[in-house]
Short mmCIF file of N, CA and C in Angstrom, two decimals:
data_model
loop_
_atom_site.label_atom_id
_atom_site.label_comp_id
_atom_site.label_asym_id
_atom_site.label_seq_id
_atom_site.Cartn_x
_atom_site.Cartn_y
_atom_site.Cartn_z
N MET E 15 1.74 -27.64 39.41
CA MET E 15 1.90 -27.46 38.13
C MET E 15 2.02 -28.76 37.08
N SER E 16 0.97 -28.11 35.86
CA SER E 16 1.43 -29.27 35.29
C SER E 16 2.33 -29.27 34.40
N LYS E 17 2.45 -30.09 33.65
CA LYS E 17 3.97 -30.36 32.34
C LYS E 17 3.39 -29.65 31.32
N ALA E 18 2.14 -29.60 31.04
CA ALA E 18 1.84 -28.84 29.86
C ALA E 18 1.19 -27.67 29.91
N SER E 19 1.12 -27.08 31.13
CA SER E 19 1.30 -25.42 31.88
C SER E 19 2.26 -24.89 31.68
N GLN E 20 3.52 -25.66 32.16
CA GLN E 20 4.83 -25.13 31.96
C GLN E 20 5.00 -24.82 30.63
N TYR E 21 5.15 -25.94 30.22
CA TYR E 21 5.31 -25.78 28.33
C TYR E 21 4.66 -24.77 27.99
N PHE E 22 3.53 -24.42 28.34
CA PHE E 22 2.52 -23.38 27.43
C PHE E 22 2.79 -22.18 27.81
N LEU E 23 3.34 -22.25 29.55
CA LEU E 23 4.46 -20.70 29.69
C LEU E 23 5.36 -20.32 29.66
N LYS E 24 6.65 -21.29 28.98
CA LYS E 24 7.39 -21.16 28.38
C LYS E 24 7.54 -20.86 27.20
N SER E 25 6.51 -21.33 26.43
CA SER E 25 6.43 -20.75 25.31
C SER E 25 6.17 -19.64 24.83
N VAL E 26 5.00 -19.11 25.96
CA VAL E 26 4.54 -18.19 25.92
C VAL E 26 5.73 -16.53 25.95
N MET E 27 6.58 -17.36 27.17
CA MET E 27 7.75 -16.29 26.99
C MET E 27 8.60 -16.40 26.38
N TYR E 28 9.15 -17.47 25.62
CA TYR E 28 9.73 -17.35 24.80
C TYR E 28 9.68 -16.76 23.33
N GLY E 29 8.18 -16.57 23.17
CA GLY E 29 7.89 -16.33 22.28
C GLY E 29 7.41 -14.25 22.34
N LEU E 30 7.62 -14.07 23.22
CA LEU E 30 7.20 -12.71 23.82
C LEU E 30 9.01 -12.01 23.68
N ILE E 31 9.91 -12.68 23.78
CA ILE E 31 11.39 -12.54 24.02
C ILE E 31 11.79 -12.62 22.41
N VAL E 32 11.02 -12.95 21.70
CA VAL E 32 11.73 -13.15 20.21
C VAL E 32 11.04 -12.01 19.49
N CYS E 33 9.65 -11.89 19.97
CA CYS E 33 8.88 -10.40 19.38
C CYS E 33 9.36 -8.86 20.21
N ALA E 34 10.17 -9.47 21.36
CA ALA E 34 10.97 -7.94 21.86
C ALA E 34 11.77 -7.94 20.91
N LEU E 35 12.71 -8.72 20.80
CA LEU E 35 14.10 -8.76 20.03
C LEU E 35 13.78 -8.39 18.53
N ILE E 36 12.72 -8.72 17.58
CA ILE E 36 12.77 -8.49 16.53
C ILE E 36 12.15 -6.91 16.41
N GLN E 37 12.33 -6.33 17.02
CA GLN E 37 11.94 -4.92 16.95
C GLN E 37 13.20 -3.94 17.24
N VAL E 38 14.21 -5.19 17.22
CA VAL E 38 15.45 -3.94 16.93
C VAL E 38 15.90 -4.26 15.90
N VAL E 39 15.39 -5.27 14.18
CA VAL E 39 15.83 -5.04 13.50
C VAL E 39 15.49 -3.78 12.40
N PRO E 40 16.44 -3.55 11.52
CA PRO E 40 15.69 -2.00 10.95
C PRO E 40 14.98 -1.71 10.03
N TYR E 41 14.48 -3.05 9.01
CA TYR E 41 14.00 -2.44 7.72
C TYR E 41 12.42 -2.44 8.47
N GLY E 42 12.44 -1.49 7.63
CA GLY E 42 10.77 -1.18 7.31
C GLY E 42 10.61 -0.21 8.82
N ARG E 43 11.26 0.84 9.05
CA ARG E 43 11.84 1.81 9.89
C ARG E 43 11.66 2.76 9.73
N THR E 44 11.98 3.18 8.21
CA THR E 44 11.74 5.08 8.04
C THR E 44 10.30 5.06 7.47
N TYR E 45 9.76 5.90 8.45
CA TYR E 45 8.15 6.42 8.42
C TYR E 45 8.29 7.85 7.37
N THR E 46 9.00 8.29 6.98
CA THR E 46 9.02 9.42 5.77
C THR E 46 8.95 9.40 4.80
N ASN E 47 8.20 10.48 3.77
CA ASN E 47 7.93 9.31 2.34
C ASN E 47 8.54 10.81 2.04
N PRO E 48 9.32 10.36 0.27
CA PRO E 48 10.23 10.90 -0.52
C PRO E 48 9.60 12.19 -0.84
N PRO E 49 10.29 12.92 -1.62
CA PRO E 49 9.07 14.07 -2.21
C PRO E 49 8.62 13.99 -3.32
N ILE E 50 7.67 14.49 -3.40
CA ILE E 50 6.87 14.45 -4.40
C ILE E 50 7.76 15.02 -5.97
N VAL E 51 7.80 14.33 -6.92
CA VAL E 51 8.88 14.92 -7.90
C VAL E 51 7.51 15.68 -8.89
N ARG E 52 6.46 14.89 -9.25
CA ARG E 52 5.79 14.93 -10.16
C ARG E 52 4.51 13.87 -10.27
N GLU E 53 3.76 14.80 -9.89
CA GLU E 53 1.81 13.82 -10.31
C GLU E 53 1.41 14.31 -11.70
N PRO E 54 0.40 12.86 -12.15
CA PRO E 54 0.49 13.35 -13.48
C PRO E 54 -1.18 14.49 -13.26
N SER E 55 -0.98 14.93 -14.53
CA SER E 55 -2.02 15.97 -14.84
C SER E 55 -3.42 15.41 -14.90
N TRP E 56 -4.38 14.85 -13.67
CA TRP E 56 -5.51 14.19 -13.54
C TRP E 56 -6.90 15.14 -14.12
N ASP E 57 -7.19 13.75 -14.99
CA ASP E 57 -8.24 14.38 -15.66
C ASP E 57 -9.14 15.14 -14.95
N SER E 58 -9.95 14.75 -14.16
CA SER E 58 -10.41 15.45 -12.88
C SER E 58 -10.07 15.57 -11.60
N PRO E 59 -10.59 15.89 -10.42
CA PRO E 59 -10.74 16.28 -9.08
C PRO E 59 -10.86 14.67 -8.46
N GLU E 60 -12.24 14.23 -9.31
CA GLU E 60 -12.64 12.99 -8.88
C GLU E 60 -11.68 11.83 -9.02
N THR E 61 -11.22 11.69 -10.24
CA THR E 61 -10.19 10.51 -10.17
C THR E 61 -9.07 10.49 -9.54
N ARG E 62 -8.56 11.81 -9.14
CA ARG E 62 -8.05 11.87 -8.09
C ARG E 62 -8.20 11.29 -6.26
N ALA E 63 -9.07 11.89 -6.67
CA ALA E 63 -9.60 11.54 -5.14
C ALA E 63 -9.66 10.43 -4.77
N ILE E 64 -10.29 9.46 -5.52
CA ILE E 64 -10.67 8.39 -5.55
C ILE E 64 -9.11 7.76 -5.54
N ALA E 65 -8.43 7.80 -6.74
CA ALA E 65 -6.80 7.49 -6.58
C ALA E 65 -6.23 7.18 -4.37
N ARG E 66 -6.56 8.93 -4.64
CA ARG E 66 -6.06 8.70 -3.57
C ARG E 66 -6.70 7.79 -2.36
N ARG E 67 -7.36 7.82 -2.14
CA ARG E 67 -8.33 7.22 -1.33
C ARG E 67 -8.09 5.61 -0.75
N ALA E 68 -8.20 4.95 -2.73
CA ALA E 68 -7.61 3.31 -2.60
C ALA E 68 -6.27 3.33 -3.03
N CYS E 69 -5.27 4.25 -3.56
CA CYS E 69 -4.16 3.75 -4.36
C CYS E 69 -2.60 4.16 -3.29
N PHE E 70 -3.34 5.91 -3.01
CA PHE E 70 -1.64 6.42 -2.39
C PHE E 70 -1.02 5.85 -1.17
N ASP E 71 -1.42 5.20 -0.32
CA ASP E 71 -0.95 4.59 0.68
C ASP E 71 0.34 3.89 0.17
N CYS E 72 0.14 3.26 -0.95
CA CYS E 72 1.20 2.32 -1.66
C CYS E 72 1.62 2.82 -3.02
N HIS E 73 1.12 3.35 -3.61
CA HIS E 73 1.53 3.63 -4.77
C HIS E 73 1.87 5.58 -4.90
N SER E 74 2.07 5.95 -3.86
CA SER E 74 2.57 7.50 -4.28
C SER E 74 3.47 7.98 -2.82
N ASN E 75 4.17 8.85 -3.29
CA ASN E 75 5.56 9.44 -1.70
C ASN E 75 4.31 10.23 -0.91
N GLU E 76 2.90 9.85 -0.63
CA GLU E 76 2.22 10.53 0.30
C GLU E 76 1.53 9.39 1.24
N THR E 77 2.50 8.74 1.58
CA THR E 77 2.20 7.19 2.06
C THR E 77 1.43 7.54 3.47
N ILE E 78 0.29 7.11 4.45
CA ILE E 78 0.15 7.88 5.74
C ILE E 78 0.08 6.78 6.40
N TRP E 79 1.64 6.42 7.20
CA TRP E 79 2.11 5.43 8.09
C TRP E 79 1.10 4.92 9.18
N PRO E 80 0.34 3.73 9.34
CA PRO E 80 -0.66 3.40 10.78
C PRO E 80 0.42 2.80 11.64
N TRP E 81 -0.15 3.31 12.77
CA TRP E 81 0.44 2.57 14.22
C TRP E 81 1.04 1.73 13.78
N TYR E 82 0.59 0.88 13.89
CA TYR E 82 0.62 -0.82 13.31
C TYR E 82 2.44 -0.95 12.30
N SER E 83 2.40 -0.12 11.92
CA SER E 83 3.39 -0.19 10.62
C SER E 83 5.11 0.28 11.68
N ARG E 84 4.68 0.28 12.85
CA ARG E 84 6.01 0.85 13.49
C ARG E 84 6.50 -0.79 14.52
N ILE E 85 5.54 -1.75 14.17
CA ILE E 85 5.79 -2.87 15.11
C ILE E 85 6.57 -3.78 14.09
N ALA E 86 7.29 -4.53 14.57
CA ALA E 86 7.69 -5.57 13.48
C ALA E 86 6.96 -6.84 14.37
N PRO E 87 6.94 -8.25 13.11
CA PRO E 87 7.06 -8.10 11.78
C PRO E 87 6.36 -7.37 10.61
N VAL E 88 5.01 -6.72 11.73
CA VAL E 88 4.19 -5.88 10.57
C VAL E 88 4.83 -5.09 10.00
N SER E 89 5.63 -4.09 10.52
CA SER E 89 6.51 -3.20 9.91
C SER E 89 7.40 -3.69 8.79
N TRP E 90 7.42 -4.40 8.29
CA TRP E 90 8.88 -5.70 7.73
C TRP E 90 7.43 -5.52 6.03
N LEU E 91 6.63 -5.73 6.58
CA LEU E 91 5.43 -6.52 5.71
C LEU E 91 5.21 -5.01 4.87
N VAL E 92 4.41 -4.11 6.00
CA VAL E 92 3.93 -2.64 5.27
C VAL E 92 5.50 -2.04 4.22
N ARG E 93 6.40 -2.01 4.93
CA ARG E 93 7.37 -1.31 4.17
C ARG E 93 8.05 -2.18 2.90
N TYR E 94 7.62 -3.26 2.82
CA TYR E 94 7.98 -4.30 1.54
C TYR E 94 6.78 -3.99 0.37
N ASP E 95 5.38 -3.71 0.87
CA ASP E 95 4.35 -3.53 0.15
C ASP E 95 4.24 -2.08 -0.50
N VAL E 96 4.94 -0.67 0.28
CA VAL E 96 5.10 0.43 -0.31
C VAL E 96 6.17 0.15 -1.09
N ASP E 97 7.16 -0.19 -0.69
CA ASP E 97 8.05 -0.19 -1.89
C ASP E 97 8.28 -0.69 -2.75
N GLU E 98 7.23 -2.04 -3.14
CA GLU E 98 7.05 -2.58 -4.25
C GLU E 98 5.82 -1.61 -5.34
N GLY E 99 5.49 -1.33 -4.55
CA GLY E 99 4.22 -0.38 -4.77
C GLY E 99 4.66 1.02 -5.50
N ARG E 100 5.41 1.70 -4.71
CA ARG E 100 6.07 2.46 -5.68
C ARG E 100 6.79 2.34 -6.77
N LYS E 101 7.95 1.04 -6.66
CA LYS E 101 8.65 0.63 -7.75
C LYS E 101 7.56 0.24 -8.96
N GLU E 102 6.39 -0.31 -8.55
CA GLU E 102 5.67 -0.62 -9.60
C GLU E 102 4.75 1.05 -10.08
N LEU E 103 4.09 1.66 -9.72
CA LEU E 103 3.62 2.66 -9.90
C LEU E 103 3.56 3.97 -9.17
N ASN E 104 3.94 4.97 -9.46
CA ASN E 104 4.18 6.12 -8.41
C ASN E 104 3.48 7.17 -8.52
N PHE E 105 2.14 7.93 -8.05
CA PHE E 105 1.52 8.64 -8.69
C PHE E 105 2.49 10.16 -8.37
N SER E 106 3.46 9.75 -7.16
CA SER E 106 3.99 11.32 -7.25
C SER E 106 5.34 11.14 -7.48
N ASP E 107 5.76 10.35 -8.71
CA ASP E 107 7.05 10.57 -9.49
C ASP E 107 7.00 10.02 -11.16
N TRP E 108 5.60 10.62 -11.25
CA TRP E 108 4.73 10.22 -12.85
C TRP E 108 5.80 10.22 -13.72
N GLN E 109 6.11 8.94 -14.23
CA GLN E 109 7.11 9.35 -15.86
C GLN E 109 6.39 9.54 -17.16
N ASN E 110 4.94 9.34 -16.95
CA ASN E 110 4.60 9.28 -18.41
C ASN E 110 4.55 7.90 -18.98
N GLY E 111 4.02 7.01 -18.13
CA GLY E 111 4.64 6.21 -19.08
C GLY E 111 5.55 5.23 -19.62
N ALA E 112 6.13 5.92 -18.78
CA ALA E 112 7.86 5.15 -18.57
C ALA E 112 8.11 3.81 -17.85
N ARG E 113 7.13 3.72 -16.60
CA ARG E 113 7.06 2.42 -16.57
C ARG E 113 6.26 1.35 -16.30
N GLU E 114 6.12 0.43 -16.88
CA GLU E 114 5.13 -0.41 -17.15
C GLU E 114 4.07 -0.29 -16.13
N GLY E 115 3.94 -0.21 -15.18
CA GLY E 115 2.83 -0.13 -14.32
C GLY E 115 2.17 1.38 -14.44
N GLU E 116 2.42 2.06 -15.44
CA GLU E 116 1.50 3.28 -15.68
C GLU E 116 1.05 2.95 -16.58
N ARG E 117 0.79 2.19 -17.37
CA ARG E 117 0.50 2.17 -18.74
C ARG E 117 -1.25 1.80 -18.63
N PRO E 118 -1.59 2.66 -18.77
CA PRO E 118 -3.67 2.93 -18.37
C PRO E 118 -4.21 1.10 -18.60
N ASP E 119 -3.86 0.49 -19.38
CA ASP E 119 -4.45 -0.99 -19.86
C ASP E 119 -4.17 -1.62 -18.72
N LYS E 120 -2.88 -1.73 -18.02
CA LYS E 120 -2.49 -2.69 -17.20
C LYS E 120 -2.87 -2.29 -15.95
N ILE E 121 -3.22 -0.94 -15.20
CA ILE E 121 -3.85 -0.53 -14.05
C ILE E 121 -5.39 -0.56 -14.27
N GLY E 122 -5.85 -0.35 -15.38
CA GLY E 122 -7.20 -1.42 -15.81
C GLY E 122 -7.41 -2.69 -15.17
N ARG E 123 -6.80 -3.54 -15.74
CA ARG E 123 -6.72 -4.59 -15.71
C ARG E 123 -6.63 -5.11 -14.22
N GLU E 124 -5.54 -4.08 -13.78
CA GLU E 124 -5.51 -5.27 -12.04
C GLU E 124 -6.67 -4.65 -11.20
N ILE E 125 -7.09 -3.09 -11.52
CA ILE E 125 -8.41 -2.73 -10.68
C ILE E 125 -9.49 -3.29 -11.15
N SER E 126 -9.95 -3.76 -12.21
CA SER E 126 -11.46 -4.60 -12.95
C SER E 126 -10.98 -6.09 -11.89
N LYS E 127 -9.86 -6.81 -12.08
CA LYS E 127 -9.89 -8.01 -12.11
C LYS E 127 -9.97 -8.23 -10.15
N GLY E 128 -9.78 -7.02 -9.43
CA GLY E 128 -10.06 -6.74 -7.82
C GLY E 128 -8.30 -7.11 -7.36
N LYS E 129 -7.65 -7.27 -8.09
CA LYS E 129 -6.18 -7.32 -7.52
C LYS E 129 -5.77 -6.20 -6.91
N MET E 130 -6.19 -5.12 -7.35
CA MET E 130 -5.81 -3.44 -6.71
C MET E 130 -7.09 -2.54 -6.78
N PRO E 131 -7.34 -2.19 -5.64
CA PRO E 131 -6.37 -2.48 -4.05
C PRO E 131 -6.78 -3.93 -3.30
N PRO E 132 -5.39 -4.57 -2.81
CA PRO E 132 -5.22 -6.06 -2.72
C PRO E 132 -6.16 -6.46 -1.26
N PHE E 133 -6.80 -7.33 -1.30
CA PHE E 133 -7.86 -8.04 -0.40
C PHE E 133 -7.20 -7.56 0.65
N GLN E 134 -5.76 -8.14 0.76
CA GLN E 134 -5.70 -7.65 2.51
C GLN E 134 -5.29 -6.08 3.21
N TYR E 135 -5.31 -5.53 2.50
CA TYR E 135 -5.41 -4.29 2.53
C TYR E 135 -6.69 -3.56 3.61
N PHE E 136 -7.67 -4.08 2.98
CA PHE E 136 -9.49 -3.67 3.34
C PHE E 136 -9.32 -3.84 4.52
N PRO E 137 -9.06 -5.10 5.67
CA PRO E 137 -9.74 -5.10 7.14
C PRO E 137 -9.37 -3.58 8.04
N THR E 138 -7.79 -3.14 7.43
CA THR E 138 -7.43 -1.81 7.94
C THR E 138 -7.64 -0.54 7.66
N HIS E 139 -7.95 -0.64 6.67
CA HIS E 139 -8.33 0.50 4.64
C HIS E 139 -9.57 -0.01 4.38
N PRO E 140 -10.75 0.30 5.34
CA PRO E 140 -12.06 -0.16 4.53
C PRO E 140 -12.55 0.70 3.09
N GLU E 141 -12.01 1.83 3.87
CA GLU E 141 -12.36 3.42 3.28
C GLU E 141 -11.64 3.20 1.68
N ALA E 142 -10.81 2.50 1.07
CA ALA E 142 -10.03 1.97 0.30
C ALA E 142 -10.94 1.28 -0.50
N ARG E 143 -12.19 0.34 -0.36
CA ARG E 143 -12.53 -0.63 -1.06
C ARG E 143 -13.87 0.47 -2.28
N LEU E 144 -13.76 0.26 -3.39
CA LEU E 144 -14.24 0.47 -4.31
C LEU E 144 -15.54 -0.35 -4.59
N SER E 145 -16.56 0.42 -4.58
CA SER E 145 -17.63 -0.13 -5.48
C SER E 145 -17.27 -0.21 -7.38
N GLU E 146 -18.49 -1.15 -7.77
CA GLU E 146 -17.94 -1.34 -9.23
C GLU E 146 -18.06 0.13 -9.70
N ALA E 147 -19.20 0.87 -9.23
CA ALA E 147 -18.91 2.23 -10.21
C ALA E 147 -17.87 3.11 -10.04
N GLU E 148 -17.21 3.09 -8.68
CA GLU E 148 -16.20 4.06 -8.66
C GLU E 148 -14.78 3.18 -9.60
N LYS E 149 -14.90 2.04 -9.49
CA LYS E 149 -13.89 1.53 -10.47
C LYS E 149 -13.58 1.39 -11.42
N ARG E 150 -14.99 1.63 -12.27
CA ARG E 150 -14.98 2.06 -13.54
C ARG E 150 -14.81 3.18 -14.08
N ARG E 151 -15.37 4.07 -12.49
CA ARG E 151 -14.71 5.97 -12.83
C ARG E 151 -13.08 6.06 -12.83
N LEU E 152 -12.64 5.31 -11.75
CA LEU E 152 -11.02 5.72 -11.88
C LEU E 152 -10.34 4.67 -12.94
N ILE E 153 -10.86 3.76 -13.55
CA ILE E 153 -10.35 3.05 -14.60
C ILE E 153 -10.34 3.99 -15.71
N ASP E 154 -11.96 4.71 -16.36
CA ASP E 154 -11.84 6.01 -17.14
C ASP E 154 -10.92 7.00 -16.63
N GLY E 155 -11.13 7.37 -15.67
CA GLY E 155 -10.39 8.72 -15.20
C GLY E 155 -8.96 8.41 -15.27
N LEU E 156 -8.48 7.03 -15.25
CA LEU E 156 -7.43 6.94 -15.09
C LEU E 156 -6.39 7.05 -16.95
N ASN E 157 -7.60 6.69 -17.61
CA ASN E 157 -7.29 6.32 -19.07
C ASN E 157 -7.03 7.66 -19.72
N ALA E 158 -7.70 8.60 -19.36
CA ALA E 158 -8.04 9.57 -19.64
C ALA E 158 -6.61 10.63 -19.22
N THR E 159 -6.50 10.63 -18.14
CA THR E 159 -5.59 11.35 -17.30
C THR E 159 -4.02 10.42 -18.40
N ALA E 160 -3.92 9.49 -18.80
CA ALA E 160 -2.20 9.03 -19.18
C ALA E 160 -2.52 9.81 -20.81
N LEU E 161 -3.84 10.07 -21.64
CA LEU E 161 -3.66 10.77 -22.47
C LEU E 161 -3.78 11.55 -22.21
N ARG E 162 -3.33 12.54 -21.17
CA ARG E 162 -3.13 14.29 -21.00
C ARG E 162 -1.41 14.63 -20.88
N ARG E 163 -0.83 13.42 -20.89
CA ARG E 163 0.41 14.07 -20.88
C ARG E 163 0.96 14.91 -21.34
#
């Protein structure tokens, strides 16, 4: 066996050992959702349906945890995204605009600029991709929802 082949096999072996060892790091291993405290008074079922499809996995306490969220280091990234998403805007713990992330103008800007849902979310959640018409309906619906305090 050549030195290059030996080096490659050792690298693969060490890589597998590292992958196995990082599975014991506990961050990102909580797959339960906190209780729903208070949802917004949605302006329509359509607004809620679009938000559920495109936003709820990170911005609610109704996260559907995919299989890959159980494998480190991906589990760390998923957990971080959900924690940050809930901290910024949580449709299951609605504070009537108390958090800056709940301001309709900020939500609308993020959606219209294409920042939300984020691009890296689409490969595993193609249903979250919104057409321009759906983006407009979601923004208008969230604005109307915010007025229904």
